[in-house]
mmCIF file of C-alpha atoms and ligand atoms in Angstrom:
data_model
loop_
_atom_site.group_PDB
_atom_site.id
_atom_site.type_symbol
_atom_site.label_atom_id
_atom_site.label_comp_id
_atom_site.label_asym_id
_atom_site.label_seq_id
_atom_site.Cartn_x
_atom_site.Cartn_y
_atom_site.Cartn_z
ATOM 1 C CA UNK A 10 0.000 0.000 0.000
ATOM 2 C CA UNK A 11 1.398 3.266 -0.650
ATOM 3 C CA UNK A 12 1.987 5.947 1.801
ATOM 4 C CA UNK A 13 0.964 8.910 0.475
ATOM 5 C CA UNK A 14 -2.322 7.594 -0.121
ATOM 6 C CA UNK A 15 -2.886 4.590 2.185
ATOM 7 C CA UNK A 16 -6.090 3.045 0.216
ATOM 8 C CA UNK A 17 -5.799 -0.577 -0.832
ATOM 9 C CA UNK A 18 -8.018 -1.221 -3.774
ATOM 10 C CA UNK A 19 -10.752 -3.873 -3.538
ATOM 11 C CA UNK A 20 -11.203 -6.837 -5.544
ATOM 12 C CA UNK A 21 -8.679 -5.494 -7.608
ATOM 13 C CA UNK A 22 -7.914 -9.332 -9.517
ATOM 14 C CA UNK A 23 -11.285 -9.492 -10.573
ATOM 15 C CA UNK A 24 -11.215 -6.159 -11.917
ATOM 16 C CA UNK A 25 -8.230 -6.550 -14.556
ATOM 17 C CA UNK A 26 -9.655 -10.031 -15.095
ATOM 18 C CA UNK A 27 -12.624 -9.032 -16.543
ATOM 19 C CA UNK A 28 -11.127 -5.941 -18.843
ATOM 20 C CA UNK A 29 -8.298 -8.457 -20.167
ATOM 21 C CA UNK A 30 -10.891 -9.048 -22.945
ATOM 22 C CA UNK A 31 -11.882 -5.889 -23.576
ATOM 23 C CA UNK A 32 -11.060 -4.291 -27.233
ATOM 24 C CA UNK A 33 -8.285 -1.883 -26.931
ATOM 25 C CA UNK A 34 -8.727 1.573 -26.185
ATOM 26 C CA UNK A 35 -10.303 4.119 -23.361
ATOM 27 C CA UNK A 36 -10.873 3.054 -20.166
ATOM 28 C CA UNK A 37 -12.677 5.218 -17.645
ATOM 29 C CA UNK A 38 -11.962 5.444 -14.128
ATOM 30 C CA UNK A 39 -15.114 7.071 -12.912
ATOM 31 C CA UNK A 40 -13.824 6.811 -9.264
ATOM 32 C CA UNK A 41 -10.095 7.505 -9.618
ATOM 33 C CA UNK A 42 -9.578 7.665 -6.083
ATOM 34 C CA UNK A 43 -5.855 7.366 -5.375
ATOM 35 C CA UNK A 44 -5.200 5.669 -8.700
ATOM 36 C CA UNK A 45 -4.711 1.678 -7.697
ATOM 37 C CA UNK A 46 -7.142 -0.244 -9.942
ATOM 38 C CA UNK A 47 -6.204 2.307 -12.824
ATOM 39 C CA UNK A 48 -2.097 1.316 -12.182
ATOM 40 C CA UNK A 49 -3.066 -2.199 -12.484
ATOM 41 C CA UNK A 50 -5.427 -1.642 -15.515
ATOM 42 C CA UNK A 51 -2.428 -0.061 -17.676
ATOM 43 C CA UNK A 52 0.104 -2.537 -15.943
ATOM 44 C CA UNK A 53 -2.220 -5.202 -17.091
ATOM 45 C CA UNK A 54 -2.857 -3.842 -20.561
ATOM 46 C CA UNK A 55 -0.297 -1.765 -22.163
ATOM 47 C CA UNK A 56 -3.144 -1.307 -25.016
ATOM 48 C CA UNK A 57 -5.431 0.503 -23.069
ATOM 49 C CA UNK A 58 -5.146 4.363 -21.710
ATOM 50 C CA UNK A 59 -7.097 5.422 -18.796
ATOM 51 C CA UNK A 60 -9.423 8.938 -18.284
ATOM 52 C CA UNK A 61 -9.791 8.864 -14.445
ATOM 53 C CA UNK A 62 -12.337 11.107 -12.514
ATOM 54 C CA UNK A 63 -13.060 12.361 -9.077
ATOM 55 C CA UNK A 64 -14.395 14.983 -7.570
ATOM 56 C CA UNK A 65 -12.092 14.932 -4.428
ATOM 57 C CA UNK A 66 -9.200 16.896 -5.490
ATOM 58 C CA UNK A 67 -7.038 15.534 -2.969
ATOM 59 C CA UNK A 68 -7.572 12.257 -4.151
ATOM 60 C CA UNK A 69 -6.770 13.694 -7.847
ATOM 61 C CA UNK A 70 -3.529 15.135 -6.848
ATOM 62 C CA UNK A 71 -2.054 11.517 -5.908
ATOM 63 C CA UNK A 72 -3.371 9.769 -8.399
ATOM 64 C CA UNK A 73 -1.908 11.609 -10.295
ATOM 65 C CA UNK A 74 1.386 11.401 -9.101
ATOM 66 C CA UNK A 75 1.232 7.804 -8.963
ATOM 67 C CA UNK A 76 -0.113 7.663 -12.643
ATOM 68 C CA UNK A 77 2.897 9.859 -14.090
ATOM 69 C CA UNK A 78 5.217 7.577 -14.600
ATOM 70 C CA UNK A 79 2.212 6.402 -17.403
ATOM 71 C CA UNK A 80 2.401 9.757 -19.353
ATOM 72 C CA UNK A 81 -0.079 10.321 -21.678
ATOM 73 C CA UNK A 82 -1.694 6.988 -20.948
ATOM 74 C CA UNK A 83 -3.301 8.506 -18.229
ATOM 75 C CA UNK A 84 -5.541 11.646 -17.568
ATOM 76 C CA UNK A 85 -7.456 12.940 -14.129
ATOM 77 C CA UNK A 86 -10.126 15.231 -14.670
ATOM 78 C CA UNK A 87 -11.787 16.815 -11.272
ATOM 79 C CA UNK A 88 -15.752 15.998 -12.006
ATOM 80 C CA UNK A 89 -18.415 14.270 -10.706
ATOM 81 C CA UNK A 90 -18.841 10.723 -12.777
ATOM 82 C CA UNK A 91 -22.650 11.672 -13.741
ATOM 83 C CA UNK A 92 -20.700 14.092 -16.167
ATOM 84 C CA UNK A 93 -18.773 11.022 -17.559
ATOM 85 C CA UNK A 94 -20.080 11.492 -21.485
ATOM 86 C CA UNK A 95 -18.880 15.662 -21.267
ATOM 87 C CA UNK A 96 -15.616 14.738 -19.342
ATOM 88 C CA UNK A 97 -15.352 12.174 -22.275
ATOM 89 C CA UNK A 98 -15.489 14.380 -24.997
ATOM 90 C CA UNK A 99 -13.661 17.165 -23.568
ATOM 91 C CA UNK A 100 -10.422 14.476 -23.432
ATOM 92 C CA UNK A 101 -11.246 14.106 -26.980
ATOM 93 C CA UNK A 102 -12.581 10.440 -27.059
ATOM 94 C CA UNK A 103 -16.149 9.699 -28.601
ATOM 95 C CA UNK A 104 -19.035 7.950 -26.737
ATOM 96 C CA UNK A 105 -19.765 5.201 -28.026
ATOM 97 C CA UNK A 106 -15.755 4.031 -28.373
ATOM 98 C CA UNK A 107 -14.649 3.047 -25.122
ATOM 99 C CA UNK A 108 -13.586 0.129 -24.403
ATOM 100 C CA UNK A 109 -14.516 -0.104 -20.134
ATOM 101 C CA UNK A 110 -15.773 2.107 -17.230
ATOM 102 C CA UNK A 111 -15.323 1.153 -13.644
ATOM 103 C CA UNK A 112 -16.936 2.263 -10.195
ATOM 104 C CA UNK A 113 -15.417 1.808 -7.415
ATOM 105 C CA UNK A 114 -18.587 3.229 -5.396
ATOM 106 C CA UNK A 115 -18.154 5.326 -1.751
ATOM 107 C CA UNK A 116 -15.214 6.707 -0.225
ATOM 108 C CA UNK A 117 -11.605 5.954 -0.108
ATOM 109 C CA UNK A 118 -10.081 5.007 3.044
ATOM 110 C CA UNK A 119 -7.991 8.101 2.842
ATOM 111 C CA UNK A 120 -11.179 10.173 3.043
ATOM 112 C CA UNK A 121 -12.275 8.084 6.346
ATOM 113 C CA UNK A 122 -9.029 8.424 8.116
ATOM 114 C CA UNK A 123 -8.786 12.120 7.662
ATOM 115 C CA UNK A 124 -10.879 13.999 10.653
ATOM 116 C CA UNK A 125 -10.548 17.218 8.775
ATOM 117 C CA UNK A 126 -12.858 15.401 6.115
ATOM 118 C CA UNK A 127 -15.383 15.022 8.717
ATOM 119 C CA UNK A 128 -16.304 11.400 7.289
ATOM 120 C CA UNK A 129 -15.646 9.276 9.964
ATOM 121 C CA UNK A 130 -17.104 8.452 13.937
ATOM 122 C CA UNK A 131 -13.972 7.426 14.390
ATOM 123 C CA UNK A 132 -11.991 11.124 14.813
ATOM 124 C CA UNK A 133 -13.067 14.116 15.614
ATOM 125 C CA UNK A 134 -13.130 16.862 13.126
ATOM 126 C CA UNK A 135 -15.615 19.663 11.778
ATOM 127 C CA UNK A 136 -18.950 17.692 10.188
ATOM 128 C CA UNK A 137 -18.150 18.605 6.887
ATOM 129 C CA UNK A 138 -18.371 14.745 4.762
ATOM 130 C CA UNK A 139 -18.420 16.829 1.312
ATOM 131 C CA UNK A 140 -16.092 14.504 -1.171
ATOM 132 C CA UNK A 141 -15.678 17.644 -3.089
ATOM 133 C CA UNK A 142 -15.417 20.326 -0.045
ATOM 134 C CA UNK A 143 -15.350 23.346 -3.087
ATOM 135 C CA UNK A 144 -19.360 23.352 -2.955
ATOM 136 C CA UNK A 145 -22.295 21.994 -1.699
ATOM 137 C CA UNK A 146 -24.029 21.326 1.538
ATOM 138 C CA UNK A 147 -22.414 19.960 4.159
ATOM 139 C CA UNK A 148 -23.442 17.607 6.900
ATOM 140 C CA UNK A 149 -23.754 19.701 9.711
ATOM 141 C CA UNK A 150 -26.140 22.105 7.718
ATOM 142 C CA UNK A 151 -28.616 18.997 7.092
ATOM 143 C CA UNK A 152 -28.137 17.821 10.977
ATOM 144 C CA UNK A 153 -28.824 21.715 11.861
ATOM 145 C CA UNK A 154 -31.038 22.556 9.135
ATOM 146 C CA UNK A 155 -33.692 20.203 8.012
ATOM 147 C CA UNK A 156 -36.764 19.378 9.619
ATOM 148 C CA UNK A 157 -36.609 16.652 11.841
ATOM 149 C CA UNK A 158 -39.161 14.670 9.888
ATOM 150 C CA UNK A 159 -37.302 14.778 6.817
ATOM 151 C CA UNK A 160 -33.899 13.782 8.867
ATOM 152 C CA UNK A 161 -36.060 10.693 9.555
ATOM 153 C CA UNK A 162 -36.930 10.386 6.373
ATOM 154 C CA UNK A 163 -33.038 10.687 4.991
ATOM 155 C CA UNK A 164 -31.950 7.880 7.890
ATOM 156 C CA UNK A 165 -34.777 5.830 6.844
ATOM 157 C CA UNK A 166 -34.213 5.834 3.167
ATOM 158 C CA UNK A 167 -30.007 5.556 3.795
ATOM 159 C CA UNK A 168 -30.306 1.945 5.842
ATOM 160 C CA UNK A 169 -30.898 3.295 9.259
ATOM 161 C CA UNK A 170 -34.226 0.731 10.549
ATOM 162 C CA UNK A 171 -36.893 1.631 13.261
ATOM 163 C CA UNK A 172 -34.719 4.294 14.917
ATOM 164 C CA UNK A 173 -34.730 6.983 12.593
ATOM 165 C CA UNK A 174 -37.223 8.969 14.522
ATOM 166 C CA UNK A 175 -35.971 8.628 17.723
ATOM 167 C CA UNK A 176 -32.560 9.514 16.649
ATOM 168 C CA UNK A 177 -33.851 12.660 14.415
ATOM 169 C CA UNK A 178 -36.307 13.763 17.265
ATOM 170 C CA UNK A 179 -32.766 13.488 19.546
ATOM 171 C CA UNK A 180 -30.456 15.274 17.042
ATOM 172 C CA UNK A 181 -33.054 18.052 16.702
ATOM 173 C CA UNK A 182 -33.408 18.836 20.284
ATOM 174 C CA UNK A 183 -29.115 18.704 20.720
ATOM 175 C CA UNK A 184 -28.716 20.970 18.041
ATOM 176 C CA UNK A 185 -25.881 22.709 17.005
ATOM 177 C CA UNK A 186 -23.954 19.986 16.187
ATOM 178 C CA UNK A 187 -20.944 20.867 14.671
ATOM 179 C CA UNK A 188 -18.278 18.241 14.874
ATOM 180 C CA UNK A 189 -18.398 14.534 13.850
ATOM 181 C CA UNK A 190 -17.880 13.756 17.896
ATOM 182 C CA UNK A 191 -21.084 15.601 19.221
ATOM 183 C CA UNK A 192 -23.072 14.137 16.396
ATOM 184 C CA UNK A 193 -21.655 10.627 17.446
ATOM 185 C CA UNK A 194 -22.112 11.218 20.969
ATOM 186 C CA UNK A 195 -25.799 12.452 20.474
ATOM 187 C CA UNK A 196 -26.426 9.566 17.944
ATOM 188 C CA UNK A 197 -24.978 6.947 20.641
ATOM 189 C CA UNK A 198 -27.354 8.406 23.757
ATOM 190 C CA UNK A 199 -30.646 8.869 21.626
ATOM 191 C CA UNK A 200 -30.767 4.724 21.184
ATOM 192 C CA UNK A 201 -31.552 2.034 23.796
ATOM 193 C CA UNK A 202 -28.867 0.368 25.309
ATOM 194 C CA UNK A 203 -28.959 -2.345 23.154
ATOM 195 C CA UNK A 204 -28.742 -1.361 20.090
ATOM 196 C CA UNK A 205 -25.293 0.187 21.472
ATOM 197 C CA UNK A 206 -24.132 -3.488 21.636
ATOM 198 C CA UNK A 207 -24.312 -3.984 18.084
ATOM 199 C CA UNK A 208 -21.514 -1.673 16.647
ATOM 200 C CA UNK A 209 -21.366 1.953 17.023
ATOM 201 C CA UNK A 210 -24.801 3.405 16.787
ATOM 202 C CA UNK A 211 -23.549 6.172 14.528
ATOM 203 C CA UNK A 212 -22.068 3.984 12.153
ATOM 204 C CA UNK A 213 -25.308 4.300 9.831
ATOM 205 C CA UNK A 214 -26.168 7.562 10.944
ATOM 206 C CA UNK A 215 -22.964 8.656 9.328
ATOM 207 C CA UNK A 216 -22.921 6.980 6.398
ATOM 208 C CA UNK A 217 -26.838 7.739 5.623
ATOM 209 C CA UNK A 218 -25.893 11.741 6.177
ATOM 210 C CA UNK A 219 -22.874 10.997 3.542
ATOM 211 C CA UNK A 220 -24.955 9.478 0.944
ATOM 212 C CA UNK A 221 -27.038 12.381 1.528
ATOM 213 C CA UNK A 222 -24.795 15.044 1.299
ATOM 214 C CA UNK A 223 -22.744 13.992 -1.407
ATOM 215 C CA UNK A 224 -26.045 12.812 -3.503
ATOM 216 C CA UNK A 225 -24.296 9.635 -3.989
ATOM 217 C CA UNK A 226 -27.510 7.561 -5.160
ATOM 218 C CA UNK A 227 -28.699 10.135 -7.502
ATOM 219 C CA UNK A 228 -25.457 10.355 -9.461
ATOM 220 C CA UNK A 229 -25.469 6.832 -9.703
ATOM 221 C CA UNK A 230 -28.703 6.007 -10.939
ATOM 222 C CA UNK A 231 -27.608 9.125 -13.597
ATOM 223 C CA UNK A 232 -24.181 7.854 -14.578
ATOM 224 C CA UNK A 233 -25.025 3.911 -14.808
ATOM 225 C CA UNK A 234 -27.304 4.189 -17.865
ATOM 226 C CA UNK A 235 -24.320 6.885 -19.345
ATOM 227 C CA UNK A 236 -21.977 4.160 -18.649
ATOM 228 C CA UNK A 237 -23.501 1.653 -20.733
ATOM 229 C CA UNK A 238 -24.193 3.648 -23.510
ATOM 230 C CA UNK A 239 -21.077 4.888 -24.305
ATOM 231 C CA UNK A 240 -19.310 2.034 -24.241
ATOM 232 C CA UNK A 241 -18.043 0.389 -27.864
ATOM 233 C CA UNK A 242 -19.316 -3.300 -28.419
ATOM 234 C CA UNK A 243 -17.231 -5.745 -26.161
ATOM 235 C CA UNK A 244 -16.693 -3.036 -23.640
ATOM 236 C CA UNK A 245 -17.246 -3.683 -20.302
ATOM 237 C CA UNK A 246 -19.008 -1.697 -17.332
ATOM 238 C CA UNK A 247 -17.716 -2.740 -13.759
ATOM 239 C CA UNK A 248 -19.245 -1.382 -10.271
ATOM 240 C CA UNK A 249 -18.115 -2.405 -7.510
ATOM 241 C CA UNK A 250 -20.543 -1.329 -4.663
ATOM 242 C CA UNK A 251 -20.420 -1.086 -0.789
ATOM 243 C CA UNK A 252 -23.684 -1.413 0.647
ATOM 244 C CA UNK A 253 -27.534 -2.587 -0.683
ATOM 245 C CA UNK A 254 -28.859 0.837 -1.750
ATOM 246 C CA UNK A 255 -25.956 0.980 -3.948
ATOM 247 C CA UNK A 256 -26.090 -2.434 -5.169
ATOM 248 C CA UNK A 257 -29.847 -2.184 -6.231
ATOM 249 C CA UNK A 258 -29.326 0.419 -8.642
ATOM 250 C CA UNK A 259 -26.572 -1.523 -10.132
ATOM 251 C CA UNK A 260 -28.381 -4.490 -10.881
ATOM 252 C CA UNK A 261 -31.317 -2.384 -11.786
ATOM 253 C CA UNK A 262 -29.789 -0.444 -14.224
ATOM 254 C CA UNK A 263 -27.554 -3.619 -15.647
ATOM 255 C CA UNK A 264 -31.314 -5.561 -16.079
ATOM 256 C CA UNK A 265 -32.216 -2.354 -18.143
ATOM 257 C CA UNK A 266 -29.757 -2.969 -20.323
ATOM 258 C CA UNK A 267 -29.829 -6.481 -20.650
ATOM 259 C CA UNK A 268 -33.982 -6.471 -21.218
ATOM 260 C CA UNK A 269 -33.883 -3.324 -22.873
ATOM 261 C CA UNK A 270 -36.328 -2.426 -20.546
ATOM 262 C CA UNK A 271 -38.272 -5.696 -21.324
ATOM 263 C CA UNK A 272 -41.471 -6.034 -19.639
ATOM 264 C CA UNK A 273 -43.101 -8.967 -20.975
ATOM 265 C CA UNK A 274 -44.281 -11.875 -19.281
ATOM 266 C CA UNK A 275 -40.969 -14.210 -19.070
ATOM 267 C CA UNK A 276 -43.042 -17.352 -20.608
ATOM 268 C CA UNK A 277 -43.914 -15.796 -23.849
ATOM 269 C CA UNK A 278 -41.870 -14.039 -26.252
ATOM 270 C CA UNK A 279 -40.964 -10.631 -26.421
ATOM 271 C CA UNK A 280 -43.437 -8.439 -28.430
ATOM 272 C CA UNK A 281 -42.364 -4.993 -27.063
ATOM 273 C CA UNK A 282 -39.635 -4.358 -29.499
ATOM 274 C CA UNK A 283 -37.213 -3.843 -26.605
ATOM 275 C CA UNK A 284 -33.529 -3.778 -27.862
ATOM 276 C CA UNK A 285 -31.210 -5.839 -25.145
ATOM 277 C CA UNK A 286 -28.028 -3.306 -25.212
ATOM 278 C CA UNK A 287 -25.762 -5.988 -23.358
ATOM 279 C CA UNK A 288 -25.146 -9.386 -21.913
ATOM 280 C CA UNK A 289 -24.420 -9.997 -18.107
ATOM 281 C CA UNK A 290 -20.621 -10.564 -17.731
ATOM 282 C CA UNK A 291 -21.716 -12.882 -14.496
ATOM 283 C CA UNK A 292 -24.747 -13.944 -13.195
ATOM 284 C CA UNK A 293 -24.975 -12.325 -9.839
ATOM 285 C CA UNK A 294 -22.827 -10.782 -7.494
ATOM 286 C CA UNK A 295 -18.913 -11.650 -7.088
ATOM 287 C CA UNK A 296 -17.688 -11.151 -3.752
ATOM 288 C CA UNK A 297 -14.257 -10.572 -2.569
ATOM 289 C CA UNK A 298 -12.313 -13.784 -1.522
ATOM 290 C CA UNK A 299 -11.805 -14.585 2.314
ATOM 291 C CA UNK A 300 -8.080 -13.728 2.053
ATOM 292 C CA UNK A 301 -8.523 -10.427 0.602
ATOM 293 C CA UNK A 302 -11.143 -9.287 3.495
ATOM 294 C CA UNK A 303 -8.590 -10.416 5.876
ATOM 295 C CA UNK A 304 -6.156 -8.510 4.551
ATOM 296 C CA UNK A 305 -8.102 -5.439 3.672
ATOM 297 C CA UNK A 306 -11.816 -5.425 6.327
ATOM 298 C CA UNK A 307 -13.023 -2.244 3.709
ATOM 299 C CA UNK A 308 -13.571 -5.669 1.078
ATOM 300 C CA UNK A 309 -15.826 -6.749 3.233
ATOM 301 C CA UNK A 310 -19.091 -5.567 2.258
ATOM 302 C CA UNK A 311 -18.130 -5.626 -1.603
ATOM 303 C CA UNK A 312 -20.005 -6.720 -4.165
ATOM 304 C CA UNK A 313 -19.003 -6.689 -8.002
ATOM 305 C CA UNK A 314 -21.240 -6.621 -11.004
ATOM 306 C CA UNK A 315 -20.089 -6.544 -14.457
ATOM 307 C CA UNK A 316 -21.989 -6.150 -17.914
ATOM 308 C CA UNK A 317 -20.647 -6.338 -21.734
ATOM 309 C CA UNK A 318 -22.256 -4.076 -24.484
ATOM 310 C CA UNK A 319 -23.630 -6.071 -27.206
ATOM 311 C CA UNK A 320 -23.078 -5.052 -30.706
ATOM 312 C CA UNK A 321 -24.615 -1.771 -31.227
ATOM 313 C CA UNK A 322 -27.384 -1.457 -33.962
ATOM 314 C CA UNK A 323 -26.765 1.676 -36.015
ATOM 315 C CA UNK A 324 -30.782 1.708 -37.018
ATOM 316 C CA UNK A 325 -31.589 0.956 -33.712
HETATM 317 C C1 SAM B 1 -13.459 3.750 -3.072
HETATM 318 S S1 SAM B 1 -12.690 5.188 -3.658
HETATM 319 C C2 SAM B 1 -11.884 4.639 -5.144
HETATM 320 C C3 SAM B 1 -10.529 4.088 -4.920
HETATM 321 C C4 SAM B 1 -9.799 3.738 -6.192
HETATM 322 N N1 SAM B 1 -10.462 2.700 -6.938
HETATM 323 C C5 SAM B 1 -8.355 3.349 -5.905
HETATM 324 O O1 SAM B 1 -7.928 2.286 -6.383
HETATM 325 O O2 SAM B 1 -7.661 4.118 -5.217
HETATM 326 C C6 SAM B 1 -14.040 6.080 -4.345
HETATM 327 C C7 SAM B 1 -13.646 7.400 -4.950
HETATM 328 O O3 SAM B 1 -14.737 7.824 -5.748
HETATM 329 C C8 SAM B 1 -14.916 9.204 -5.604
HETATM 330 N N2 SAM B 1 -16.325 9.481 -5.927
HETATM 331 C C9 SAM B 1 -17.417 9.027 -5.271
HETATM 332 N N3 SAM B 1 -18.544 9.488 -5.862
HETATM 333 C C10 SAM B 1 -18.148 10.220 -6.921
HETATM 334 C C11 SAM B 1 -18.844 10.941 -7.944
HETATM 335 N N4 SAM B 1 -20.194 11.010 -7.961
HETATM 336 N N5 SAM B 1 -18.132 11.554 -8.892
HETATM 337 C C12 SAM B 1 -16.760 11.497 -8.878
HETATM 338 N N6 SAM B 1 -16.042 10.856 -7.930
HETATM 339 C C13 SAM B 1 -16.722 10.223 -6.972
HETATM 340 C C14 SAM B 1 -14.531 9.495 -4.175
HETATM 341 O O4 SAM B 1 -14.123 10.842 -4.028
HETATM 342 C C15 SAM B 1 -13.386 8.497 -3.951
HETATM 343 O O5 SAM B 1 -12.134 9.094 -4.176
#
């Protein structure tokens, strides 16, 4: 692991495995992070040149570093991955041509460890949890400013189970909070004693309110379709996802384009006219092997989906 950017990257095997079949060409990185699946990507396939994205900028700045010695074989652009198709074109590559994108979905472990990032339970630090901190909200204006119904309603929807009242009704009365500690410490006494047995009670808390602030769901559900479509036939899409919210959308928007949005009944044939865009590369989700979560516990909770773009139909 390196130590200027101490994030090992998950699954990583599987990941070159599947693009060693992929036609030569543009990869993109839509999660650059600190750069380790794209170094073994162009390690693996001297053919291929890789267009990496993030929004973090510190992330950027050491990927880039450790992508130099790759010259023009590799190229970080600061953006969010929803804007894949424009970052795309801007490098000067046409949708429809590339030959792979990959997700590697949530935050880096570099963005955990970091207090100042405000990401983590874990440290103390301002409650910031913005992945780009140049704009947007950040967490402590939701935990300070939104109705405690719709805090509820954000816990809720982000994993947290039959608690999300009682914790928002807590938060609201304790308010300011202002650094990741008070919210953890007003998370942990708003539940019953024991629910405090079962992990840190602000371990959801947290990661709902960084889903939230970062709008993590709503880029994906925009970027996976964008994903898929510009890819060039045998080109591959990868995501490799962290928890079940993220994971849904995934396999949704792979099924899309498999069916090609399909609806008929399975037993009879198909007499929408949908257009199947690509195959599954795997039935299913692949999961990280047991040595690899005991080396690296973030592997954990990973699951990896993959999908190939069929031939494209130019009349279609
Ligand atoms: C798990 S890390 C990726 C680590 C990377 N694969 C590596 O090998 O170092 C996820 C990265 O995706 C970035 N990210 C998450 N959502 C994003 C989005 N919507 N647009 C751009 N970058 C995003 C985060 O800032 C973070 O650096």
């Amino acid at each position: 692991m390196r130590q200027d950017f101490p994030h090992e990257p998950v699954m990583v095997d599987e990941v070159v495995d599947i693009f060693a079949t992929v036609p030569q060409g543009v990869v993109v990185d839509a999660t650059l992070g600190g750069g380790g699946h794209a170094e073994a990507l162009l390690r693996a396939r001297p053919d291929l040149v890789v267009v990496g994205i993030d929004r973090d900028s510190d992330a950027l700045a050491a990927a880039a570093d450790r992508l130099a010695p790759f010259g023009v074989r590799a190229s970080c652009h600061h953006a969010r991955f929803d804007d894949l198709r424009a970052v795309l074109v801007a490098a000067g590559h046409r949708p429809g041509t590339v030959s792979g994108v990959l997700f590697d979905l949530g935050v880096s472990s570099v963005q955990l460890d970091r207090p100042q990032r405000g990401f983590s339970y874990r440290f103390d630090g301002p409650l910031d949890m913005r992945m780009d901190p140049s704009g947007g909200p950040t967490a402590a204006e939701l935990v300070n400013g939104l109705p405690e119904a719709e805090l509820a309603r954000l816990f809720v929807a982000n994993g947290e189970g039959r608690l999300a009242r009682r914790i928002a009704r807590h938060l609201v009365a304790e308010r300011p909070i202002l650094t990741t500690a008070a919210l953890a410490d007003a998370v942990s006494r708003s539940v019953p004693a024991p629910a405090r047995r079962r992990g840190h009670p602000a371990r959801r808390v947290f990661q709902a309110l960084r889903i939230a602030v970062n709008d993590e769901l709503g880029a994906l559900a925009r970027a996976l379709p964008e994903a898929v479509d510009v890819l060039a036939a045998g080109g591959r899409c990868v995501a490799i996802s962290y928890h079940s919210g993220e994971d849904r959308l995934v396999k949704a928007a792979f099924t899309e384009a498999v069916t090609g949005g399909c609806q008929c009944p399975p037993a009879l044939p198909c007499g929408c006219g949908a257009v199947p865009r690509a195959r599954l590369v795997a039935r299913g989700a692949r999961r990280p092997t047991s040595a690899e979560v005991e080396r690296n516990h973030r592997a954990e909770s990973a699951r990896l989906r993959a999908c190939e773009r069929l031939p494209i139909d130019e009349d279609g």
